[in-house]
XYZ file of C-alpha atoms in Angstrom:
562
model
C 138.847 126.045 -153.128
C 139.705 122.406 -153.234
C 139.418 119.417 -150.856
C 141.074 116.045 -150.884
C 139.281 113.057 -152.379
C 140.334 109.410 -152.520
C 141.770 108.418 -155.850
C 141.352 105.117 -157.571
C 144.761 103.919 -156.363
C 144.365 105.161 -152.817
C 146.363 108.387 -153.221
C 144.845 111.727 -152.341
C 143.888 114.087 -155.171
C 142.591 117.667 -155.067
C 139.021 118.158 -156.295
C 137.262 121.471 -157.063
C 135.272 122.876 -154.177
C 131.995 122.630 -156.082
C 132.480 118.912 -156.898
C 130.524 116.388 -154.746
C 132.839 113.704 -153.191
C 132.377 110.118 -154.390
C 130.376 107.939 -151.982
C 132.441 105.869 -149.472
C 132.948 102.175 -150.331
C 133.098 99.198 -147.937
C 136.301 97.418 -148.884
C 135.660 94.406 -146.561
C 135.375 91.260 -148.640
C 132.093 89.498 -148.035
C 132.322 85.768 -147.215
C 130.737 83.088 -149.327
C 128.230 81.715 -146.854
C 127.844 78.528 -148.858
C 131.435 77.477 -148.355
C 132.820 79.403 -145.355
C 134.418 77.337 -142.555
C 134.524 79.473 -139.414
C 133.326 78.653 -135.920
C 129.756 78.639 -137.169
C 128.154 78.703 -140.590
C 124.973 77.896 -142.453
C 125.868 74.194 -142.274
C 127.322 72.623 -139.120
C 130.609 70.905 -139.912
C 131.512 69.684 -136.417
C 129.658 68.628 -133.340
C 130.442 68.175 -129.630
C 130.237 64.823 -127.889
C 130.611 63.910 -124.230
C 133.233 61.281 -123.527
C 135.143 59.607 -120.727
C 138.900 59.536 -121.111
C 141.493 57.718 -119.014
C 142.900 59.687 -116.052
C 146.683 59.278 -115.684
C 146.301 58.074 -112.085
C 144.073 55.183 -113.174
C 146.438 54.379 -116.034
C 149.428 54.402 -113.680
C 147.979 52.138 -110.962
C 149.426 48.580 -111.100
C 146.438 47.329 -109.089
C 144.005 48.718 -111.672
C 142.058 50.923 -109.277
C 139.480 53.428 -110.506
C 141.140 56.099 -108.384
C 139.258 59.038 -109.833
C 135.888 57.497 -109.037
C 136.558 56.726 -105.382
C 138.035 60.189 -104.925
C 134.806 61.589 -106.379
C 132.728 59.638 -103.895
C 134.786 60.940 -100.974
C 134.231 64.502 -102.216
C 130.511 63.910 -101.809
C 130.838 62.469 -98.304
C 130.206 58.854 -99.359
C 133.064 57.150 -97.512
C 131.722 53.606 -97.491
C 130.724 53.812 -101.162
C 134.247 55.046 -101.929
C 135.756 52.125 -99.979
C 133.555 49.626 -101.802
C 134.475 51.163 -105.158
C 138.166 50.935 -104.262
C 137.956 47.350 -103.020
C 136.302 46.190 -106.212
C 139.871 46.255 -107.557
C 142.092 46.077 -104.473
C 141.046 44.413 -101.197
C 143.855 45.997 -99.144
C 143.537 49.815 -99.024
C 144.907 50.153 -95.481
C 147.974 48.148 -96.502
C 148.507 49.897 -99.826
C 148.023 53.302 -98.277
C 151.145 52.521 -96.251
C 153.472 50.488 -98.473
C 152.609 51.323 -102.088
C 155.166 53.525 -103.835
C 152.197 55.363 -105.422
C 153.179 55.545 -109.115
C 149.729 57.096 -109.593
C 150.972 60.258 -107.894
C 154.037 60.446 -110.126
C 151.785 60.917 -113.166
C 149.067 63.051 -111.519
C 148.346 66.133 -113.664
C 147.991 68.309 -110.567
C 151.752 68.122 -110.046
C 151.965 70.813 -112.756
C 149.972 73.174 -110.525
C 150.801 72.816 -106.846
C 151.676 69.187 -106.239
C 150.064 65.836 -106.956
C 147.000 64.664 -105.064
C 148.103 62.597 -102.038
C 146.250 59.537 -103.311
C 147.974 57.018 -101.062
C 147.092 58.925 -97.882
C 143.406 59.131 -98.865
C 143.465 55.420 -99.664
C 144.926 54.740 -96.236
C 142.213 56.886 -94.660
C 139.532 54.752 -96.325
C 141.267 51.537 -95.277
C 141.661 52.623 -91.664
C 138.079 53.895 -91.536
C 136.828 50.533 -92.798
C 138.738 48.690 -90.071
C 137.494 51.087 -87.420
C 133.853 50.788 -88.517
C 133.962 47.058 -89.220
C 133.005 47.178 -92.889
C 133.103 43.746 -94.493
C 132.950 42.194 -97.944
C 129.731 40.693 -99.203
C 129.784 36.947 -99.557
C 129.335 35.650 -103.131
C 125.748 34.915 -104.107
C 126.562 32.167 -106.580
C 128.688 29.016 -106.602
C 130.148 28.079 -109.976
C 131.250 24.630 -108.827
C 134.834 25.276 -109.864
C 137.708 24.885 -107.391
C 140.943 26.866 -107.633
C 144.171 26.228 -105.730
C 146.379 29.229 -104.901
C 149.992 28.601 -103.867
C 151.209 31.379 -101.590
C 149.436 33.678 -99.143
C 151.301 36.821 -100.119
C 149.776 39.899 -101.798
C 149.332 38.265 -105.200
C 147.847 35.018 -103.895
C 145.502 36.772 -101.477
C 144.351 39.157 -104.210
C 143.646 36.312 -106.638
C 141.721 34.405 -103.968
C 139.603 37.475 -103.209
C 138.656 38.129 -106.822
C 138.053 34.446 -107.609
C 135.782 34.164 -104.563
C 133.808 37.221 -105.676
C 133.295 35.466 -109.009
C 131.744 32.507 -107.203
C 134.609 30.001 -107.284
C 135.730 27.914 -104.318
C 139.287 28.918 -103.421
C 141.913 27.436 -101.141
C 145.279 29.055 -100.437
C 148.137 26.833 -99.311
C 151.187 28.459 -97.760
C 154.297 27.159 -96.039
C 154.281 29.900 -93.384
C 152.535 29.836 -90.048
C 150.745 33.164 -90.748
C 149.372 34.667 -93.961
C 150.742 37.768 -95.636
C 153.942 36.600 -97.305
C 156.517 39.366 -97.654
C 153.992 41.880 -96.324
C 154.417 40.150 -92.975
C 157.959 38.818 -93.134
C 159.688 41.446 -95.260
C 158.086 44.809 -94.435
C 158.936 46.042 -90.912
C 156.193 46.968 -88.466
C 157.123 50.645 -88.406
C 155.858 50.737 -92.005
C 153.049 48.181 -91.760
C 151.577 47.423 -88.313
C 150.565 43.778 -88.052
C 147.093 44.540 -86.700
C 146.346 46.355 -89.981
C 147.587 43.396 -92.035
C 145.620 40.910 -89.921
C 142.404 42.935 -90.185
C 142.488 43.115 -93.968
C 143.366 39.422 -94.364
C 140.596 38.431 -91.940
C 137.994 39.999 -94.248
C 138.961 37.496 -96.933
C 138.538 34.560 -94.535
C 135.157 35.903 -93.403
C 134.202 36.189 -97.060
C 134.851 32.496 -97.628
C 138.521 32.121 -98.641
C 140.176 29.039 -97.103
C 143.812 29.521 -96.026
C 145.819 26.413 -95.133
C 149.079 27.297 -93.367
C 152.249 25.287 -92.614
C 151.702 23.435 -95.860
C 154.581 23.270 -98.332
C 153.561 22.250 -101.842
C 156.160 19.900 -103.312
C 154.179 17.973 -105.939
C 151.726 20.384 -107.568
C 150.175 17.899 -109.999
C 149.457 15.472 -107.143
C 147.849 18.192 -104.980
C 145.811 19.444 -107.909
C 144.539 15.957 -108.706
C 143.834 14.848 -105.133
C 142.118 18.131 -104.259
C 139.984 18.166 -107.392
C 141.167 21.620 -108.374
C 140.189 22.870 -111.804
C 142.910 25.534 -111.994
C 145.998 26.683 -110.099
C 147.515 30.092 -109.451
C 151.173 30.045 -108.381
C 152.043 33.109 -106.303
C 155.112 32.117 -104.318
C 157.224 34.996 -103.042
C 160.909 35.766 -103.474
C 162.048 34.415 -100.109
C 165.433 33.018 -101.140
C 168.346 35.408 -100.655
C 170.974 35.506 -103.361
C 174.431 34.647 -102.162
C 177.800 36.208 -102.862
C 181.201 34.683 -102.135
C 182.956 36.921 -99.632
C 186.028 35.427 -97.916
C 185.512 35.687 -94.160
C 186.892 34.217 -90.979
C 183.606 34.105 -89.032
C 180.488 33.092 -90.957
C 178.273 33.873 -87.939
C 178.875 37.576 -88.487
C 177.263 37.423 -91.945
C 173.468 37.097 -92.336
C 171.081 37.464 -95.256
C 168.554 40.288 -95.181
C 165.448 38.170 -95.793
C 166.202 35.823 -92.872
C 167.150 38.788 -90.703
C 163.898 40.653 -91.377
C 161.852 37.485 -90.949
C 163.447 36.755 -87.579
C 162.747 40.287 -86.389
C 159.156 40.102 -87.672
C 158.770 36.859 -85.687
C 159.688 38.661 -82.492
C 163.382 37.851 -82.251
C 165.921 40.561 -81.476
C 169.293 39.386 -82.830
C 172.482 40.931 -81.451
C 174.292 42.751 -84.250
C 177.009 44.687 -82.492
C 177.754 48.394 -82.600
C 178.485 48.682 -86.319
C 176.504 47.052 -89.133
C 177.206 47.058 -92.864
C 174.389 46.275 -95.291
C 175.618 45.043 -98.672
C 173.164 46.214 -101.347
C 170.942 49.217 -102.018
C 167.472 47.911 -102.767
C 164.343 48.473 -100.695
C 165.125 45.373 -98.632
C 168.590 46.757 -97.884
C 167.119 50.053 -96.687
C 164.664 48.214 -94.426
C 167.456 46.058 -93.012
C 169.610 49.118 -92.288
C 166.730 50.921 -90.551
C 165.850 47.823 -88.492
C 169.499 47.479 -87.455
C 169.371 51.022 -86.062
C 166.250 50.131 -84.091
C 168.010 47.085 -82.654
C 170.717 49.270 -81.184
C 173.387 49.535 -83.891
C 175.225 52.812 -83.402
C 176.266 52.827 -87.017
C 174.427 51.315 -89.972
C 176.092 51.696 -93.369
C 174.868 50.875 -96.862
C 177.659 49.538 -99.079
C 176.832 49.609 -102.795
C 179.040 49.080 -105.826
C 177.269 51.689 -107.947
C 176.057 55.267 -107.417
C 172.991 56.606 -105.658
C 171.381 57.348 -109.046
C 171.756 53.662 -109.954
C 170.416 52.175 -106.715
C 167.349 49.911 -107.101
C 165.691 51.306 -103.952
C 162.962 53.899 -104.266
C 164.228 57.381 -103.522
C 161.895 57.856 -100.569
C 163.200 54.650 -98.966
C 166.784 55.904 -99.130
C 165.724 59.332 -97.895
C 163.924 57.864 -94.872
C 166.954 55.694 -94.079
C 169.268 58.712 -94.126
C 166.882 60.633 -91.878
C 167.235 57.844 -89.339
C 171.025 57.971 -89.369
C 171.863 55.320 -91.989
C 175.054 56.227 -93.846
C 175.587 55.608 -97.550
C 178.871 54.317 -98.969
C 178.548 54.479 -102.756
C 180.967 52.969 -105.310
C 182.256 50.382 -102.873
C 182.248 46.590 -102.991
C 183.157 44.186 -100.194
C 186.249 42.107 -100.967
C 186.735 40.274 -97.679
C 185.705 40.216 -94.043
C 188.225 39.986 -91.228
C 187.721 39.639 -87.475
C 187.138 43.344 -86.882
C 186.566 45.034 -90.223
C 185.815 44.761 -93.914
C 188.066 45.316 -96.873
C 186.179 47.219 -99.564
C 187.366 48.051 -103.055
C 186.761 51.527 -104.421
C 184.813 51.382 -107.697
C 184.441 53.758 -110.616
C 182.082 54.018 -113.570
C 183.361 53.239 -117.051
C 182.265 55.013 -120.228
C 179.086 52.897 -120.312
C 178.111 53.715 -116.729
C 179.106 50.283 -115.395
C 181.000 49.912 -112.149
C 184.530 48.547 -112.314
C 187.250 48.071 -109.734
C 190.076 50.540 -109.336
C 192.462 48.280 -107.434
C 192.321 50.669 -104.486
C 191.085 49.389 -101.148
C 190.023 50.760 -97.769
C 188.930 49.411 -94.405
C 185.417 49.651 -92.967
C 184.604 48.644 -89.389
C 181.670 46.235 -89.068
C 180.567 43.755 -86.421
C 177.898 42.278 -88.704
C 177.330 42.218 -92.466
C 173.767 41.891 -93.770
C 173.611 40.648 -97.354
C 170.829 42.327 -99.337
C 171.819 41.752 -102.940
C 168.488 40.415 -104.135
C 166.081 37.522 -103.731
C 164.930 34.580 -105.836
C 161.462 33.053 -106.007
C 161.261 29.481 -104.738
C 159.830 27.850 -107.868
C 161.806 24.618 -107.627
C 158.669 22.543 -107.010
C 157.494 23.408 -110.538
C 160.537 22.060 -112.347
C 159.211 18.495 -112.499
C 156.080 19.542 -114.425
C 156.435 18.655 -118.130
C 156.191 21.645 -120.461
C 156.870 24.329 -117.838
C 159.508 26.830 -118.970
C 161.633 29.058 -116.757
C 163.867 32.084 -116.964
C 166.137 31.682 -113.985
C 163.962 31.595 -110.893
C 160.776 32.859 -112.578
C 158.158 31.076 -114.688
C 157.444 32.024 -118.279
C 153.813 33.108 -118.709
C 151.649 34.683 -121.386
C 151.750 38.386 -120.511
C 148.065 38.799 -121.428
C 146.656 35.826 -119.526
C 149.400 34.991 -116.972
C 148.963 31.319 -117.906
C 152.089 29.163 -118.077
C 152.749 26.743 -120.923
C 150.787 24.151 -118.955
C 147.004 24.621 -119.407
C 145.227 25.558 -116.210
C 148.343 26.627 -114.304
C 148.709 30.392 -113.954
C 151.390 32.398 -112.136
C 151.974 35.945 -110.938
C 153.688 38.200 -108.420
C 157.312 37.394 -107.621
C 157.033 34.080 -109.529
C 156.950 35.806 -112.955
C 159.163 38.417 -114.656
C 158.143 41.785 -113.171
C 159.054 44.372 -110.576
C 158.537 42.972 -107.104
C 156.211 45.254 -105.180
C 153.029 44.653 -103.197
C 150.923 46.664 -105.632
C 152.156 44.830 -108.722
C 151.510 41.534 -106.962
C 147.946 42.545 -106.105
C 147.413 43.646 -109.699
C 148.632 40.280 -110.952
C 146.198 38.530 -108.636
C 143.281 40.522 -109.997
C 144.327 39.934 -113.591
C 144.916 36.225 -113.053
C 141.501 35.807 -111.412
C 139.760 37.280 -114.451
C 141.758 35.098 -116.828
C 141.228 31.946 -114.748
C 137.489 32.658 -114.748
C 137.541 33.036 -118.525
C 139.544 29.850 -118.957
C 137.240 27.845 -116.698
C 134.181 29.079 -118.579
C 135.870 28.693 -121.977
C 135.139 32.314 -122.726
C 136.962 33.964 -125.589
C 136.359 37.666 -125.910
C 137.959 40.649 -127.530
C 140.333 42.639 -125.312
C 138.962 45.943 -124.120
C 140.360 49.023 -125.804
C 141.418 51.659 -123.297
C 140.559 55.311 -123.759
C 143.389 57.768 -124.429
C 145.159 59.115 -121.346
C 144.493 62.789 -120.564
C 147.575 64.984 -120.306
C 147.956 68.309 -118.533
C 147.844 70.251 -121.809
C 144.437 68.700 -122.595
C 142.845 70.452 -119.614
C 141.288 73.946 -119.469
C 141.894 74.796 -115.856
C 139.813 77.931 -115.439
C 137.751 76.140 -112.804
C 140.572 75.108 -110.481
C 142.780 77.219 -108.283
C 146.523 76.720 -108.021
C 146.997 77.527 -104.342
C 145.432 74.482 -102.697
C 148.564 72.842 -101.370
C 148.750 69.180 -100.532
C 147.930 67.994 -97.004
C 150.916 66.214 -95.450
C 150.744 63.202 -93.150
C 152.179 63.538 -89.634
C 155.455 61.719 -88.957
C 157.489 60.781 -85.918
C 160.396 63.117 -85.323
C 163.765 61.710 -86.380
C 164.920 61.481 -82.759
C 161.844 59.427 -81.795
C 162.382 56.636 -84.315
C 163.990 54.142 -81.965
C 161.146 51.636 -81.679
C 158.951 49.758 -84.129
C 156.075 52.211 -83.672
C 154.543 53.345 -86.940
C 156.531 56.239 -88.399
C 153.909 57.845 -90.651
C 150.436 58.760 -89.407
C 147.161 59.159 -91.275
C 145.056 62.088 -92.434
C 142.032 63.343 -90.548
C 138.621 63.075 -92.201
C 138.676 66.766 -93.159
C 142.164 66.468 -94.617
C 141.181 63.406 -96.653
C 138.165 65.213 -98.104
C 140.334 68.240 -98.876
C 142.812 66.041 -100.764
C 140.006 64.338 -102.689
C 138.694 67.749 -103.729
C 142.092 68.585 -105.195
C 141.490 65.927 -107.876
C 141.130 67.553 -111.312
C 138.758 64.820 -112.570
C 140.915 64.545 -115.699
C 138.925 63.451 -118.752
C 135.648 62.787 -116.935
C 132.662 65.107 -116.434
C 132.038 66.148 -112.836
C 128.958 68.285 -113.577
C 130.416 71.766 -113.116
C 127.663 73.231 -115.383
C 130.279 75.052 -117.452
C 128.971 73.712 -120.747
C 125.405 74.487 -119.694
C 126.263 78.107 -119.031
C 128.521 78.567 -122.055
C 126.159 77.352 -124.791
C 124.616 80.349 -126.607
C 121.911 78.191 -128.202
C 120.603 76.367 -125.110
C 121.646 73.125 -126.786
C 122.964 71.566 -123.553
C 120.390 69.705 -121.465
C 121.104 68.877 -117.810
C 119.858 65.399 -116.934
C 119.961 65.664 -113.154
C 122.552 65.062 -110.467
C 124.689 62.052 -111.299
C 123.388 61.789 -114.858
C 125.420 64.559 -116.479
C 124.161 66.196 -119.718
C 123.217 65.592 -123.317
C 123.279 67.720 -126.457
C 120.234 68.823 -128.446
C 121.786 68.688 -131.895
C 118.766 70.347 -133.481
C 119.922 73.564 -131.769
C 123.714 73.062 -131.710
C 125.684 75.145 -134.246
C 129.050 73.528 -133.558
C 130.541 76.735 -132.141
C 132.668 74.757 -129.636
C 132.020 77.122 -126.716
C 131.247 74.089 -124.541
C 134.477 72.386 -125.596
C 136.629 75.485 -125.070
C 135.524 75.975 -121.483
C 135.293 72.334 -120.300
C 137.936 72.242 -117.550
C 138.560 68.495 -117.676
C 138.377 67.670 -121.414
C 135.166 65.674 -121.074
C 133.927 67.125 -124.402
C 135.456 66.568 -127.812
C 134.614 68.157 -131.155
C 134.240 65.629 -133.944
C 133.475 66.056 -137.671
C 129.765 66.196 -138.455
C 129.989 63.067 -140.560
């Protein structure tokens, strides 16, 4: 009788029944423990470290807000602390919560799950709560003895004055208008920004110690700087001058520029426009002008633009809101002439490079009034007599790092320098200029701060977060009710604001979920108490990376042991 045995080459052979089978062999190759490089070994080759990385919302905010931190404070029911954290960078949360185009939300990692966090609506909630409860800014405790002149009481000038005052400098704003706010007051309609909100947030700056001199047009800057004893100047004039276009017409009274039109309406006037209004241009100002025309009784308000909708300079949400309110869009059209009853518009087409060109074909468009909204220029003419100042059209050349012009001690920002013209960018410029003016006054030369890497969606381990917590939406007036200048968009309730804050993924920054504490097999993670996070006991850590693998927000990184 025979039975199979394993041969030397793996094939089966027949062995006699009385022969004892060879003992089984373990064919698994044993590792060399002195040189193996697995997850763990006799010698640790890598180690975990806690770190703070840059959330995309913070990186995307032109005003430089620490968005993630004030959202964290709201999560824990600390509303006033959240407001004070926010206003360390931006003094106007109630304004920004209404008019900012929230680029922070465009880069929010949560958009990959169930929609970005509604950051702007939570910011508005904090701003409105502060107004309701009368929260105020602390007055500066020190006085540096330096005086700074700010030209322009718009978002950039007001922001610079706020930050300079916090640093202990004496600040005076001089503005040619009869009320502060710049384009926030004269360019943004009340249905987007109620004036009581604007007034409340500006008043805090005055109560804090900022001096605002109105109805004062600066014509000779060097003279005002010398006579006032100012040590530095920040130029923050707005883009109040409408660009002109030569359109043959028989009645110039039927053609108005958008900036003057919006300013007149903001001042309380109600100009008569007729039944049909054409707005020439497709920027944000054009959309506002078209929507205001509807509120003033125009039965038809039409945007006329020489390019396509994809090429319009207006933000998409502005155009969408205008269409909801009955504004019509007439793309690839340019106005050639204006007669007594109508317009002659030329039909355009795009060439191979995407540029609009005329086709030689024309059509008629009825219009009682034409509002020109083809762009604005900053009024920087008063700077042209200063030796050494350089310009690029209507804007001043500045150092992009310091915002200082070629003339020492004169800085500029907002609409007066090359940049996109939004409230948030202007406020960011004011903050940046204030820091640089402070450095220049104190003759401080320091190394620029190096920013942490931005955390992307793929860097996160989202076991901790659900994907079914949909965004809370703000209430809005129904389309049929948008006939007045009442505010169109409402605010979140307290519960809704907290819910939105809790949707934040805390990208790149530890929020003390205890995941690392529970995952470590060696008890090498030590909890330091609420608000103090954790530390590693490296005498116990084997470098297994269990803490790193489970960290939902990428607040842990594995680095080489050396």
